[in-house]
Amino acid sequence: MILRTSQWAGLSLLLGLLLFSLLGITLSPYSISEQDLNAILVPPNADHWLGTDHFGRSMLSRMAHAIGLSFALGILCVVTSALLGTALGVTAVWAGKRVDQALAIVVNILLALPGLVIVLLFAAIAPGSFWVLYIAISLVQWVEYFRVTRAITQGVIQSPARQSSNMMGFGTWYQFKRHIWPAIAPSVFTLAAFGGANAILTMASLGFVYVGIQPPLAELGLMTVELFPFYSEAPWLLAQPLVVIALMVFGFHLLAGKRT
């Protein structure tokens, strides 16, 4: 699998943000909740490279933790939803009509509600819980993997090559690796890249309405809402979480480009 130039750019951008997060968490002498009321809304300087917020907290530490939190949620949601959706999509075709119909009913029920509504319902059950958000977003995202994988697998199952492997006695795992996975892999990777971006945007959206991650944890959407009243006094503070959200989403979208 060869990545295009735009995909390398997206991967480099995401790795750069991840490196910033790791270094910021490791090397910053300030915690995300440590306040200095004598240094409120301080612009970037030698002591605080990204300045301080309205409570005198280090923006470097908070941005590093917020980026790490977004990456953790995005990666967990992508891995879980991709594995679940791909496995069920292939199983729906391979296991026969009854299994296919049962899974189709489950998918139709989930599709009847907008994804954000489902996530909001889960967030209302346990406000501020990272793991509840992870479960809710994964529950929404696996459906796309299922639909795409199922559609592609239906064609592969009926192909002469796959049927020949079956008649020659090759096992299920071999047939999956030899025929099905090469056909579905490009679509799965593309969905995964978009899924990472959507997970980050969903968590930020929940932060905008105060039902996502709660203080004192640092989260990009919540930070944007907290810093918005100070946009005229310290515009550099409001710009930081907004720019990072845009860069993370842009990086994932570049990574989702067509593979050759």
Tab-separated table of N, CA and C in Angstrom, residues 123 127-128 204-215 221-227 229:
chain	number	residue	atom	x	y	z
A	123	ALA	N	-24.367	10.705	26.915
A	123	ALA	CA	-23.694	11.722	27.719
A	123	ALA	C	-24.561	12.196	28.874
A	127	PRO	N	-22.646	12.240	32.652
A	127	PRO	CA	-21.977	13.458	32.163
A	127	PRO	C	-20.495	13.472	32.504
A	128	GLY	N	-19.691	13.807	31.506
A	128	GLY	CA	-18.256	13.948	31.732
A	128	GLY	C	-17.460	12.667	31.705
A	204	ALA	N	-15.709	17.549	20.705
A	204	ALA	CA	-15.649	19.006	20.790
A	204	ALA	C	-17.054	19.606	20.796
A	205	SER	N	-17.957	19.038	20.000
A	205	SER	CA	-19.330	19.532	19.961
A	205	SER	C	-20.017	19.371	21.307
A	206	LEU	N	-19.782	18.256	21.971
A	206	LEU	CA	-20.351	18.054	23.294
A	206	LEU	C	-19.766	19.048	24.299
A	207	GLY	N	-18.487	19.385	24.118
A	207	GLY	CA	-17.876	20.397	24.984
A	207	GLY	C	-18.507	21.759	24.785
A	208	PHE	N	-18.919	22.056	23.541
A	208	PHE	CA	-19.552	23.345	23.264
A	208	PHE	C	-20.839	23.531	24.067
A	209	VAL	N	-21.547	22.434	24.358
A	209	VAL	CA	-22.830	22.529	25.068
A	209	VAL	C	-22.721	22.001	26.501
A	210	TYR	N	-21.496	21.862	27.000
A	210	TYR	CA	-21.227	21.516	28.395
A	210	TYR	C	-21.755	20.145	28.815
A	211	VAL	N	-21.857	19.188	27.902
A	211	VAL	CA	-22.277	17.843	28.297
A	211	VAL	C	-21.183	16.816	28.016
A	212	GLY	N	-20.025	17.280	27.613
A	212	GLY	CA	-18.911	16.378	27.335
A	212	GLY	C	-17.993	16.258	28.539
A	213	ILE	N	-16.700	16.233	28.259
A	213	ILE	CA	-15.705	16.172	29.337
A	213	ILE	C	-15.838	17.409	30.224
A	214	GLN	N	-15.782	17.196	31.536
A	214	GLN	CA	-16.012	18.275	32.489
A	214	GLN	C	-14.715	18.769	33.116
A	215	PRO	N	-14.704	20.046	33.582
A	215	PRO	CA	-13.535	20.568	34.301
A	215	PRO	C	-13.253	19.715	35.533
A	221	GLY	N	-13.125	21.436	22.880
A	221	GLY	CA	-14.405	22.114	22.759
A	221	GLY	C	-14.747	22.909	24.002
A	222	LEU	N	-14.535	22.302	25.162
A	222	LEU	CA	-14.810	22.988	26.422
A	222	LEU	C	-13.903	24.207	26.598
A	223	MET	N	-12.641	24.084	26.223
A	223	MET	CA	-11.712	25.214	26.315
A	223	MET	C	-12.177	26.373	25.430
A	224	THR	N	-12.710	26.050	24.254
A	224	THR	CA	-13.194	27.101	23.357
A	224	THR	C	-14.324	27.889	24.008
A	225	VAL	N	-15.267	27.169	24.635
A	225	VAL	CA	-16.392	27.839	25.297
A	225	VAL	C	-15.902	28.672	26.479
A	226	GLU	N	-14.987	28.133	27.258
A	226	GLU	CA	-14.487	28.855	28.431
A	226	GLU	C	-13.740	30.127	28.036
A	227	LEU	N	-13.019	30.082	26.917
A	227	LEU	CA	-12.181	31.219	26.522
A	227	LEU	C	-12.908	32.220	25.629
A	229	PRO	N	-15.476	34.267	26.090
A	229	PRO	CA	-15.738	35.613	26.631
A	229	PRO	C	-14.518	36.531	26.613
